[in-house]
Amino acid sequence: MIFCYAPFSISQFSMPRLPAHFYTREDVVKVAKDLLGKYLVTCFDGQLASGKIVETEAYRAPEDRASHAWSNRRTPRTEIMFAEGGRAYVYLCYGVHHLFNVVTGPGGMAHAVLVRAVEPAENVEVMLRRRNLRHSVRNLTAGPGALTQALGIRSGHSGLSLLDPAGPVWLEDRGEPVFEKNIIASPRVGVAYAGECAHWPWRFRVEGSAWTSPAK
DNA sequence: AAGAGGATGAACT
DNA sequence: GTTCATCCTCTTG
């Protein structure tokens, strides 16, 4: 069992966290692409677990009807999306699935990136247990509801800072960039209600990855 | 106060 | 391909 006092006791293994300026950029589409190849890491109950991001979607309020904050709609749930980039927006979907988003942009811009799939990295054992699986197969972490379960992220974690050195959720750059030519862009999943916005090609996948979500 | 529906996944046929 | 789990958030009255 790995015991972790994040991030100090693991500093010799840990790579740099993404800095504030990575998140606060205005172009959420660019941030969504840049998140591919970065590592999403959690440490709950002393158990470190992580995965490399291989699929994301950008959501850009106020003009994006598919965003919960469309038209700058402020509710208790969406309020965190208006914060300065670098926080988590986690919400419950279909009463069952907890979906993890990275809040981006300067304060006041309700931009976010949904993380839809990761490739398992550290502590597959813990992730298997959380998912009630025996073997590491694609559905361990492929799909936005699956990866949060594997990493132990729940809607109660919404609002957490990804920059807090003592926080349980963060992102790392481990020097494995994904280049533009290897990014597949396509329309986002499950946003048919969003009219024109439903066609915007803001779902991004790493070409050739065996760990992206099954959604068409 | 009540009701509809959702940025999904699993287990069916 | 279809069903359904399951609950919070938001809208309406």
mmCIF file with all atom_site columns, C-alpha atoms in Angstrom, chain A residues 5-210:
data_model
loop_
_atom_site.group_PDB
_atom_site.id
_atom_site.type_symbol
_atom_site.label_atom_id
_atom_site.label_alt_id
_atom_site.label_comp_id
_atom_site.label_asym_id
_atom_site.label_entity_id
_atom_site.label_seq_id
_atom_site.pdbx_PDB_ins_code
_atom_site.Cartn_x
_atom_site.Cartn_y
_atom_site.Cartn_z
_atom_site.occupancy
_atom_site.B_iso_or_equiv
_atom_site.pdbx_formal_charge
_atom_site.auth_seq_id
_atom_site.auth_comp_id
_atom_site.auth_asym_id
_atom_site.auth_atom_id
_atom_site.pdbx_PDB_model_num
ATOM 1   C CA . TYR A 1 5   ? 1.135   12.889 2.328   1.00 0.00 ? 5   TYR A CA 1
ATOM 2   C CA . ALA A 1 6   ? 0.468   14.714 -0.892  1.00 0.00 ? 6   ALA A CA 1
ATOM 3   C CA . PRO A 1 7   ? 2.559   16.052 -2.346  1.00 0.00 ? 7   PRO A CA 1
ATOM 4   C CA . PHE A 1 8   ? 5.600   16.029 -0.079  1.00 0.00 ? 8   PHE A CA 1
ATOM 5   C CA . SER A 1 9   ? 6.228   12.351 0.602   1.00 0.00 ? 9   SER A CA 1
ATOM 6   C CA . ILE A 1 10  ? 5.786   11.539 -3.061  1.00 0.00 ? 10  ILE A CA 1
ATOM 7   C CA . SER A 1 11  ? 7.750   14.480 -4.391  1.00 0.00 ? 11  SER A CA 1
ATOM 8   C CA . GLN A 1 12  ? 10.589  12.285 -5.577  1.00 0.00 ? 12  GLN A CA 1
ATOM 9   C CA . PHE A 1 13  ? 8.133   10.401 -7.839  1.00 0.00 ? 13  PHE A CA 1
ATOM 10  C CA . SER A 1 14  ? 5.773   13.218 -8.596  1.00 0.00 ? 14  SER A CA 1
ATOM 11  C CA . MET A 1 15  ? 6.096   15.531 -11.591 1.00 0.00 ? 15  MET A CA 1
ATOM 12  C CA . PRO A 1 16  ? 5.195   19.219 -11.557 1.00 0.00 ? 16  PRO A CA 1
ATOM 13  C CA . ARG A 1 17  ? 1.577   20.101 -11.111 1.00 0.00 ? 17  ARG A CA 1
ATOM 14  C CA . LEU A 1 18  ? 0.081   22.142 -13.886 1.00 0.00 ? 18  LEU A CA 1
ATOM 15  C CA . PRO A 1 19  ? 0.526   25.808 -12.921 1.00 0.00 ? 19  PRO A CA 1
ATOM 16  C CA . ALA A 1 20  ? -2.275  28.347 -12.552 1.00 0.00 ? 20  ALA A CA 1
ATOM 17  C CA . HIS A 1 21  ? -1.560  29.922 -15.931 1.00 0.00 ? 21  HIS A CA 1
ATOM 18  C CA . PHE A 1 22  ? -2.315  26.625 -17.666 1.00 0.00 ? 22  PHE A CA 1
ATOM 19  C CA . TYR A 1 23  ? -5.919  26.873 -16.482 1.00 0.00 ? 23  TYR A CA 1
ATOM 20  C CA . THR A 1 24  ? -6.554  30.598 -16.629 1.00 0.00 ? 24  THR A CA 1
ATOM 21  C CA . ARG A 1 25  ? -6.077  30.944 -20.387 1.00 0.00 ? 25  ARG A CA 1
ATOM 22  C CA . GLU A 1 26  ? -9.135  32.262 -22.205 1.00 0.00 ? 26  GLU A CA 1
ATOM 23  C CA . ASP A 1 27  ? -9.287  29.627 -24.944 1.00 0.00 ? 27  ASP A CA 1
ATOM 24  C CA . VAL A 1 28  ? -11.009 26.632 -23.361 1.00 0.00 ? 28  VAL A CA 1
ATOM 25  C CA . VAL A 1 29  ? -10.796 24.681 -26.622 1.00 0.00 ? 29  VAL A CA 1
ATOM 26  C CA . LYS A 1 30  ? -7.023  25.025 -26.534 1.00 0.00 ? 30  LYS A CA 1
ATOM 27  C CA . VAL A 1 31  ? -6.930  23.984 -22.882 1.00 0.00 ? 31  VAL A CA 1
ATOM 28  C CA . ALA A 1 32  ? -9.079  20.924 -23.659 1.00 0.00 ? 32  ALA A CA 1
ATOM 29  C CA . LYS A 1 33  ? -6.543  19.816 -26.277 1.00 0.00 ? 33  LYS A CA 1
ATOM 30  C CA . ASP A 1 34  ? -3.594  20.606 -24.013 1.00 0.00 ? 34  ASP A CA 1
ATOM 31  C CA . LEU A 1 35  ? -5.078  18.435 -21.273 1.00 0.00 ? 35  LEU A CA 1
ATOM 32  C CA . LEU A 1 36  ? -4.576  15.367 -23.472 1.00 0.00 ? 36  LEU A CA 1
ATOM 33  C CA . GLY A 1 37  ? -1.446  13.567 -22.275 1.00 0.00 ? 37  GLY A CA 1
ATOM 34  C CA . LYS A 1 38  ? -1.540  15.187 -18.824 1.00 0.00 ? 38  LYS A CA 1
ATOM 35  C CA . TYR A 1 39  ? -2.067  13.058 -15.728 1.00 0.00 ? 39  TYR A CA 1
ATOM 36  C CA . LEU A 1 40  ? -5.078  13.282 -13.444 1.00 0.00 ? 40  LEU A CA 1
ATOM 37  C CA . VAL A 1 41  ? -4.006  12.225 -9.972  1.00 0.00 ? 41  VAL A CA 1
ATOM 38  C CA . THR A 1 42  ? -5.976  11.671 -6.766  1.00 0.00 ? 42  THR A CA 1
ATOM 39  C CA . CYS A 1 43  ? -4.968  10.777 -3.257  1.00 0.00 ? 43  CYS A CA 1
ATOM 40  C CA . PHE A 1 44  ? -7.858  9.784  -1.019  1.00 0.00 ? 44  PHE A CA 1
ATOM 41  C CA . ASP A 1 45  ? -7.400  7.843  2.211   1.00 0.00 ? 45  ASP A CA 1
ATOM 42  C CA . GLY A 1 46  ? -3.681  7.681  1.552   1.00 0.00 ? 46  GLY A CA 1
ATOM 43  C CA . GLN A 1 47  ? -4.193  5.907  -1.760  1.00 0.00 ? 47  GLN A CA 1
ATOM 44  C CA . LEU A 1 48  ? -2.615  7.501  -4.791  1.00 0.00 ? 48  LEU A CA 1
ATOM 45  C CA . ALA A 1 49  ? -4.218  6.719  -8.129  1.00 0.00 ? 49  ALA A CA 1
ATOM 46  C CA . SER A 1 50  ? -3.781  8.279  -11.532 1.00 0.00 ? 50  SER A CA 1
ATOM 47  C CA . GLY A 1 51  ? -4.447  8.115  -15.238 1.00 0.00 ? 51  GLY A CA 1
ATOM 48  C CA . LYS A 1 52  ? -3.264  9.815  -18.402 1.00 0.00 ? 52  LYS A CA 1
ATOM 49  C CA . ILE A 1 53  ? -5.987  11.916 -20.004 1.00 0.00 ? 53  ILE A CA 1
ATOM 50  C CA . VAL A 1 54  ? -6.884  10.637 -23.476 1.00 0.00 ? 54  VAL A CA 1
ATOM 51  C CA . GLU A 1 55  ? -10.289 12.246 -24.068 1.00 0.00 ? 55  GLU A CA 1
ATOM 52  C CA . THR A 1 56  ? -11.802 15.637 -23.192 1.00 0.00 ? 56  THR A CA 1
ATOM 53  C CA . GLU A 1 57  ? -14.629 17.964 -24.157 1.00 0.00 ? 57  GLU A CA 1
ATOM 54  C CA . ALA A 1 58  ? -14.663 21.769 -24.039 1.00 0.00 ? 58  ALA A CA 1
ATOM 55  C CA . TYR A 1 59  ? -17.696 23.701 -22.725 1.00 0.00 ? 59  TYR A CA 1
ATOM 56  C CA . ARG A 1 60  ? -17.721 27.436 -23.319 1.00 0.00 ? 60  ARG A CA 1
ATOM 57  C CA . ALA A 1 61  ? -20.406 29.516 -21.676 1.00 0.00 ? 61  ALA A CA 1
ATOM 58  C CA . PRO A 1 62  ? -22.079 31.876 -22.185 1.00 0.00 ? 62  PRO A CA 1
ATOM 59  C CA . GLU A 1 63  ? -22.606 31.148 -25.889 1.00 0.00 ? 63  GLU A CA 1
ATOM 60  C CA . ASP A 1 64  ? -22.460 27.351 -25.592 1.00 0.00 ? 64  ASP A CA 1
ATOM 61  C CA . ARG A 1 65  ? -25.953 25.971 -25.081 1.00 0.00 ? 65  ARG A CA 1
ATOM 62  C CA . ALA A 1 66  ? -24.546 22.592 -24.064 1.00 0.00 ? 66  ALA A CA 1
ATOM 63  C CA . SER A 1 67  ? -22.922 24.153 -20.999 1.00 0.00 ? 67  SER A CA 1
ATOM 64  C CA . HIS A 1 68  ? -24.684 24.134 -17.662 1.00 0.00 ? 68  HIS A CA 1
ATOM 65  C CA . ALA A 1 69  ? -23.696 27.790 -17.445 1.00 0.00 ? 69  ALA A CA 1
ATOM 66  C CA . TRP A 1 70  ? -25.171 28.644 -20.829 1.00 0.00 ? 70  TRP A CA 1
ATOM 67  C CA . SER A 1 71  ? -26.165 32.302 -21.050 1.00 0.00 ? 71  SER A CA 1
ATOM 68  C CA . ASN A 1 72  ? -24.208 32.854 -17.846 1.00 0.00 ? 72  ASN A CA 1
ATOM 69  C CA . ARG A 1 73  ? -26.802 30.998 -15.836 1.00 0.00 ? 73  ARG A CA 1
ATOM 70  C CA . ARG A 1 74  ? -25.748 31.148 -12.209 1.00 0.00 ? 74  ARG A CA 1
ATOM 71  C CA . THR A 1 75  ? -27.156 28.564 -9.807  1.00 0.00 ? 75  THR A CA 1
ATOM 72  C CA . PRO A 1 76  ? -25.606 27.063 -6.686  1.00 0.00 ? 76  PRO A CA 1
ATOM 73  C CA . ARG A 1 77  ? -24.360 24.204 -8.864  1.00 0.00 ? 77  ARG A CA 1
ATOM 74  C CA . THR A 1 78  ? -22.856 26.267 -11.679 1.00 0.00 ? 78  THR A CA 1
ATOM 75  C CA . GLU A 1 79  ? -21.385 29.004 -9.493  1.00 0.00 ? 79  GLU A CA 1
ATOM 76  C CA . ILE A 1 80  ? -17.978 27.296 -9.342  1.00 0.00 ? 80  ILE A CA 1
ATOM 77  C CA . MET A 1 81  ? -17.698 27.447 -13.135 1.00 0.00 ? 81  MET A CA 1
ATOM 78  C CA . PHE A 1 82  ? -17.421 31.233 -12.872 1.00 0.00 ? 82  PHE A CA 1
ATOM 79  C CA . ALA A 1 83  ? -14.358 30.986 -10.652 1.00 0.00 ? 83  ALA A CA 1
ATOM 80  C CA . GLU A 1 84  ? -10.848 31.543 -11.974 1.00 0.00 ? 84  GLU A CA 1
ATOM 81  C CA . GLY A 1 85  ? -9.445  28.462 -13.742 1.00 0.00 ? 85  GLY A CA 1
ATOM 82  C CA . GLY A 1 86  ? -7.854  25.721 -11.647 1.00 0.00 ? 86  GLY A CA 1
ATOM 83  C CA . ARG A 1 87  ? -10.773 24.217 -9.753  1.00 0.00 ? 87  ARG A CA 1
ATOM 84  C CA . ALA A 1 88  ? -12.862 21.086 -10.076 1.00 0.00 ? 88  ALA A CA 1
ATOM 85  C CA . TYR A 1 89  ? -16.496 21.142 -11.183 1.00 0.00 ? 89  TYR A CA 1
ATOM 86  C CA . VAL A 1 90  ? -18.033 17.775 -10.359 1.00 0.00 ? 90  VAL A CA 1
ATOM 87  C CA . TYR A 1 91  ? -21.711 17.026 -10.757 1.00 0.00 ? 91  TYR A CA 1
ATOM 88  C CA . LEU A 1 92  ? -24.041 14.069 -10.613 1.00 0.00 ? 92  LEU A CA 1
ATOM 89  C CA . CYS A 1 93  ? -25.436 12.817 -13.909 1.00 0.00 ? 93  CYS A CA 1
ATOM 90  C CA . TYR A 1 94  ? -28.521 10.592 -14.198 1.00 0.00 ? 94  TYR A CA 1
ATOM 91  C CA . GLY A 1 95  ? -28.466 10.291 -10.441 1.00 0.00 ? 95  GLY A CA 1
ATOM 92  C CA . VAL A 1 96  ? -25.667 7.775  -10.766 1.00 0.00 ? 96  VAL A CA 1
ATOM 93  C CA . HIS A 1 97  ? -22.505 9.111  -12.359 1.00 0.00 ? 97  HIS A CA 1
ATOM 94  C CA . HIS A 1 98  ? -20.139 11.745 -11.045 1.00 0.00 ? 98  HIS A CA 1
ATOM 95  C CA . LEU A 1 99  ? -18.610 13.755 -13.894 1.00 0.00 ? 99  LEU A CA 1
ATOM 96  C CA . PHE A 1 100 ? -15.325 15.605 -13.415 1.00 0.00 ? 100 PHE A CA 1
ATOM 97  C CA . ASN A 1 101 ? -14.607 18.919 -15.130 1.00 0.00 ? 101 ASN A CA 1
ATOM 98  C CA . VAL A 1 102 ? -11.667 21.291 -14.970 1.00 0.00 ? 102 VAL A CA 1
ATOM 99  C CA . VAL A 1 103 ? -12.754 24.916 -14.573 1.00 0.00 ? 103 VAL A CA 1
ATOM 100 C CA . THR A 1 104 ? -10.741 27.145 -16.924 1.00 0.00 ? 104 THR A CA 1
ATOM 101 C CA . GLY A 1 105 ? -10.454 30.759 -17.967 1.00 0.00 ? 105 GLY A CA 1
ATOM 102 C CA . PRO A 1 106 ? -10.117 34.002 -16.043 1.00 0.00 ? 106 PRO A CA 1
ATOM 103 C CA . GLY A 1 107 ? -12.599 34.714 -13.282 1.00 0.00 ? 107 GLY A CA 1
ATOM 104 C CA . GLY A 1 108 ? -16.095 35.423 -14.545 1.00 0.00 ? 108 GLY A CA 1
ATOM 105 C CA . MET A 1 109 ? -15.801 33.224 -17.658 1.00 0.00 ? 109 MET A CA 1
ATOM 106 C CA . ALA A 1 110 ? -17.715 29.975 -17.072 1.00 0.00 ? 110 ALA A CA 1
ATOM 107 C CA . HIS A 1 111 ? -15.459 27.728 -19.111 1.00 0.00 ? 111 HIS A CA 1
ATOM 108 C CA . ALA A 1 112 ? -14.853 24.070 -18.302 1.00 0.00 ? 112 ALA A CA 1
ATOM 109 C CA . VAL A 1 113 ? -13.343 20.903 -19.731 1.00 0.00 ? 113 VAL A CA 1
ATOM 110 C CA . LEU A 1 114 ? -15.015 17.542 -19.117 1.00 0.00 ? 114 LEU A CA 1
ATOM 111 C CA . VAL A 1 115 ? -12.522 14.702 -18.733 1.00 0.00 ? 115 VAL A CA 1
ATOM 112 C CA . ARG A 1 116 ? -14.095 11.751 -20.575 1.00 0.00 ? 116 ARG A CA 1
ATOM 113 C CA . ALA A 1 117 ? -11.404 9.072  -20.410 1.00 0.00 ? 117 ALA A CA 1
ATOM 114 C CA . VAL A 1 118 ? -7.993  8.330  -18.937 1.00 0.00 ? 118 VAL A CA 1
ATOM 115 C CA . GLU A 1 119 ? -5.458  5.566  -19.477 1.00 0.00 ? 119 GLU A CA 1
ATOM 116 C CA . PRO A 1 120 ? -4.795  3.875  -16.116 1.00 0.00 ? 120 PRO A CA 1
ATOM 117 C CA . ALA A 1 121 ? -1.386  4.681  -14.633 1.00 0.00 ? 121 ALA A CA 1
ATOM 118 C CA . GLU A 1 122 ? -0.572  4.313  -10.926 1.00 0.00 ? 122 GLU A CA 1
ATOM 119 C CA . ASN A 1 123 ? -2.356  1.957  -8.566  1.00 0.00 ? 123 ASN A CA 1
ATOM 120 C CA . VAL A 1 124 ? -4.517  -0.043 -10.913 1.00 0.00 ? 124 VAL A CA 1
ATOM 121 C CA . GLU A 1 125 ? -5.294  -2.341 -7.954  1.00 0.00 ? 125 GLU A CA 1
ATOM 122 C CA . VAL A 1 126 ? -7.109  0.406  -6.102  1.00 0.00 ? 126 VAL A CA 1
ATOM 123 C CA . MET A 1 127 ? -8.992  1.450  -9.216  1.00 0.00 ? 127 MET A CA 1
ATOM 124 C CA . LEU A 1 128 ? -10.067 -2.136 -9.916  1.00 0.00 ? 128 LEU A CA 1
ATOM 125 C CA . ARG A 1 129 ? -11.416 -2.431 -6.390  1.00 0.00 ? 129 ARG A CA 1
ATOM 126 C CA . ARG A 1 130 ? -13.361 0.815  -6.650  1.00 0.00 ? 130 ARG A CA 1
ATOM 127 C CA . ARG A 1 131 ? -14.836 -0.328 -9.974  1.00 0.00 ? 131 ARG A CA 1
ATOM 128 C CA . ASN A 1 132 ? -15.511 -3.840 -8.745  1.00 0.00 ? 132 ASN A CA 1
ATOM 129 C CA . LEU A 1 133 ? -13.515 -5.340 -11.627 1.00 0.00 ? 133 LEU A CA 1
ATOM 130 C CA . ARG A 1 134 ? -10.977 -8.160 -11.687 1.00 0.00 ? 134 ARG A CA 1
ATOM 131 C CA . HIS A 1 135 ? -8.912  -7.221 -14.687 1.00 0.00 ? 135 HIS A CA 1
ATOM 132 C CA . SER A 1 136 ? -7.791  -3.997 -16.242 1.00 0.00 ? 136 SER A CA 1
ATOM 133 C CA . VAL A 1 137 ? -9.992  -3.598 -19.282 1.00 0.00 ? 137 VAL A CA 1
ATOM 134 C CA . ARG A 1 138 ? -11.075 -0.531 -21.153 1.00 0.00 ? 138 ARG A CA 1
ATOM 135 C CA . ASN A 1 139 ? -14.125 0.186  -19.052 1.00 0.00 ? 139 ASN A CA 1
ATOM 136 C CA . LEU A 1 140 ? -11.928 0.600  -15.968 1.00 0.00 ? 140 LEU A CA 1
ATOM 137 C CA . THR A 1 141 ? -11.431 4.270  -16.848 1.00 0.00 ? 141 THR A CA 1
ATOM 138 C CA . ALA A 1 142 ? -13.057 4.831  -20.282 1.00 0.00 ? 142 ALA A CA 1
ATOM 139 C CA . GLY A 1 143 ? -16.045 7.116  -19.909 1.00 0.00 ? 143 GLY A CA 1
ATOM 140 C CA . PRO A 1 144 ? -16.585 10.145 -17.679 1.00 0.00 ? 144 PRO A CA 1
ATOM 141 C CA . GLY A 1 145 ? -18.562 8.258  -15.044 1.00 0.00 ? 145 GLY A CA 1
ATOM 142 C CA . ALA A 1 146 ? -16.158 5.319  -15.010 1.00 0.00 ? 146 ALA A CA 1
ATOM 143 C CA . LEU A 1 147 ? -12.957 7.285  -14.485 1.00 0.00 ? 147 LEU A CA 1
ATOM 144 C CA . THR A 1 148 ? -14.306 9.250  -11.539 1.00 0.00 ? 148 THR A CA 1
ATOM 145 C CA . GLN A 1 149 ? -15.340 6.046  -9.817  1.00 0.00 ? 149 GLN A CA 1
ATOM 146 C CA . ALA A 1 150 ? -11.885 4.555  -10.440 1.00 0.00 ? 150 ALA A CA 1
ATOM 147 C CA . LEU A 1 151 ? -10.168 7.653  -9.059  1.00 0.00 ? 151 LEU A CA 1
ATOM 148 C CA . GLY A 1 152 ? -12.541 8.109  -6.126  1.00 0.00 ? 152 GLY A CA 1
ATOM 149 C CA . ILE A 1 153 ? -13.899 11.486 -7.278  1.00 0.00 ? 153 ILE A CA 1
ATOM 150 C CA . ARG A 1 154 ? -17.458 12.359 -6.212  1.00 0.00 ? 154 ARG A CA 1
ATOM 151 C CA . SER A 1 155 ? -19.758 15.338 -6.632  1.00 0.00 ? 155 SER A CA 1
ATOM 152 C CA . GLY A 1 156 ? -18.895 16.429 -3.102  1.00 0.00 ? 156 GLY A CA 1
ATOM 153 C CA . HIS A 1 157 ? -15.447 17.288 -4.428  1.00 0.00 ? 157 HIS A CA 1
ATOM 154 C CA . SER A 1 158 ? -16.807 20.046 -6.636  1.00 0.00 ? 158 SER A CA 1
ATOM 155 C CA . GLY A 1 159 ? -14.996 23.299 -5.948  1.00 0.00 ? 159 GLY A CA 1
ATOM 156 C CA . LEU A 1 160 ? -11.710 21.723 -4.881  1.00 0.00 ? 160 LEU A CA 1
ATOM 157 C CA . SER A 1 161 ? -8.632  23.632 -5.998  1.00 0.00 ? 161 SER A CA 1
ATOM 158 C CA . LEU A 1 162 ? -6.365  21.698 -8.324  1.00 0.00 ? 162 LEU A CA 1
ATOM 159 C CA . LEU A 1 163 ? -3.548  24.056 -7.312  1.00 0.00 ? 163 LEU A CA 1
ATOM 160 C CA . ASP A 1 164 ? -3.697  23.498 -3.544  1.00 0.00 ? 164 ASP A CA 1
ATOM 161 C CA . PRO A 1 165 ? -0.462  21.671 -2.604  1.00 0.00 ? 165 PRO A CA 1
ATOM 162 C CA . ALA A 1 166 ? -2.388  19.819 0.096   1.00 0.00 ? 166 ALA A CA 1
ATOM 163 C CA . GLY A 1 167 ? -5.420  19.035 -2.074  1.00 0.00 ? 167 GLY A CA 1
ATOM 164 C CA . PRO A 1 168 ? -6.454  15.461 -2.941  1.00 0.00 ? 168 PRO A CA 1
ATOM 165 C CA . VAL A 1 169 ? -6.918  16.065 -6.688  1.00 0.00 ? 169 VAL A CA 1
ATOM 166 C CA . TRP A 1 170 ? -4.432  17.571 -9.114  1.00 0.00 ? 170 TRP A CA 1
ATOM 167 C CA . LEU A 1 171 ? -2.965  17.368 -12.615 1.00 0.00 ? 171 LEU A CA 1
ATOM 168 C CA . GLU A 1 172 ? 0.607   16.789 -13.701 1.00 0.00 ? 172 GLU A CA 1
ATOM 169 C CA . ASP A 1 173 ? 2.653   17.376 -16.816 1.00 0.00 ? 173 ASP A CA 1
ATOM 170 C CA . ARG A 1 174 ? 4.925   14.368 -17.189 1.00 0.00 ? 174 ARG A CA 1
ATOM 171 C CA . GLY A 1 175 ? 6.428   15.512 -20.460 1.00 0.00 ? 175 GLY A CA 1
ATOM 172 C CA . GLU A 1 176 ? 4.293   13.393 -22.788 1.00 0.00 ? 176 GLU A CA 1
ATOM 173 C CA . PRO A 1 177 ? 2.797   15.959 -25.134 1.00 0.00 ? 177 PRO A CA 1
ATOM 174 C CA . VAL A 1 178 ? 0.069   15.019 -27.608 1.00 0.00 ? 178 VAL A CA 1
ATOM 175 C CA . PHE A 1 179 ? 0.533   16.789 -30.902 1.00 0.00 ? 179 PHE A CA 1
ATOM 176 C CA . GLU A 1 180 ? -2.214  18.437 -32.936 1.00 0.00 ? 180 GLU A CA 1
ATOM 177 C CA . LYS A 1 181 ? -1.902  15.902 -35.746 1.00 0.00 ? 181 LYS A CA 1
ATOM 178 C CA . ASN A 1 182 ? -2.657  13.115 -33.287 1.00 0.00 ? 182 ASN A CA 1
ATOM 179 C CA . ILE A 1 183 ? -5.848  14.676 -31.931 1.00 0.00 ? 183 ILE A CA 1
ATOM 180 C CA . ILE A 1 184 ? -9.208  13.532 -33.264 1.00 0.00 ? 184 ILE A CA 1
ATOM 181 C CA . ALA A 1 185 ? -11.879 16.246 -33.005 1.00 0.00 ? 185 ALA A CA 1
ATOM 182 C CA . SER A 1 186 ? -15.578 15.369 -33.216 1.00 0.00 ? 186 SER A CA 1
ATOM 183 C CA . PRO A 1 187 ? -18.938 16.591 -31.873 1.00 0.00 ? 187 PRO A CA 1
ATOM 184 C CA . ARG A 1 188 ? -19.555 16.259 -28.168 1.00 0.00 ? 188 ARG A CA 1
ATOM 185 C CA . VAL A 1 189 ? -21.510 13.376 -26.674 1.00 0.00 ? 189 VAL A CA 1
ATOM 186 C CA . GLY A 1 190 ? -25.056 13.623 -25.344 1.00 0.00 ? 190 GLY A CA 1
ATOM 187 C CA . VAL A 1 191 ? -25.727 17.261 -26.189 1.00 0.00 ? 191 VAL A CA 1
ATOM 188 C CA . ALA A 1 192 ? -28.290 16.860 -28.979 1.00 0.00 ? 192 ALA A CA 1
ATOM 189 C CA . TYR A 1 193 ? -30.582 19.315 -27.184 1.00 0.00 ? 193 TYR A CA 1
ATOM 190 C CA . ALA A 1 194 ? -28.059 22.120 -27.683 1.00 0.00 ? 194 ALA A CA 1
ATOM 191 C CA . GLY A 1 195 ? -29.118 23.102 -31.191 1.00 0.00 ? 195 GLY A CA 1
ATOM 192 C CA . GLU A 1 196 ? -26.323 24.523 -33.327 1.00 0.00 ? 196 GLU A CA 1
ATOM 193 C CA . CYS A 1 197 ? -23.797 23.993 -30.523 1.00 0.00 ? 197 CYS A CA 1
ATOM 194 C CA . ALA A 1 198 ? -24.325 20.229 -30.739 1.00 0.00 ? 198 ALA A CA 1
ATOM 195 C CA . HIS A 1 199 ? -22.279 20.230 -33.935 1.00 0.00 ? 199 HIS A CA 1
ATOM 196 C CA . TRP A 1 200 ? -19.246 22.043 -32.594 1.00 0.00 ? 200 TRP A CA 1
ATOM 197 C CA . PRO A 1 201 ? -16.282 19.623 -32.795 1.00 0.00 ? 201 PRO A CA 1
ATOM 198 C CA . TRP A 1 202 ? -15.111 20.047 -29.227 1.00 0.00 ? 202 TRP A CA 1
ATOM 199 C CA . ARG A 1 203 ? -14.633 16.449 -28.220 1.00 0.00 ? 203 ARG A CA 1
ATOM 200 C CA . PHE A 1 204 ? -10.954 15.548 -28.406 1.00 0.00 ? 204 PHE A CA 1
ATOM 201 C CA . ARG A 1 205 ? -9.398  12.095 -28.413 1.00 0.00 ? 205 ARG A CA 1
ATOM 202 C CA . VAL A 1 206 ? -5.846  10.804 -28.683 1.00 0.00 ? 206 VAL A CA 1
ATOM 203 C CA . GLU A 1 207 ? -5.539  8.983  -31.971 1.00 0.00 ? 207 GLU A CA 1
ATOM 204 C CA . GLY A 1 208 ? -4.838  5.285  -31.546 1.00 0.00 ? 208 GLY A CA 1
ATOM 205 C CA . SER A 1 209 ? -5.503  5.206  -27.818 1.00 0.00 ? 209 SER A CA 1
ATOM 206 C CA . ALA A 1 210 ? -7.162  2.006  -26.622 1.00 0.00 ? 210 ALA A CA 1
#
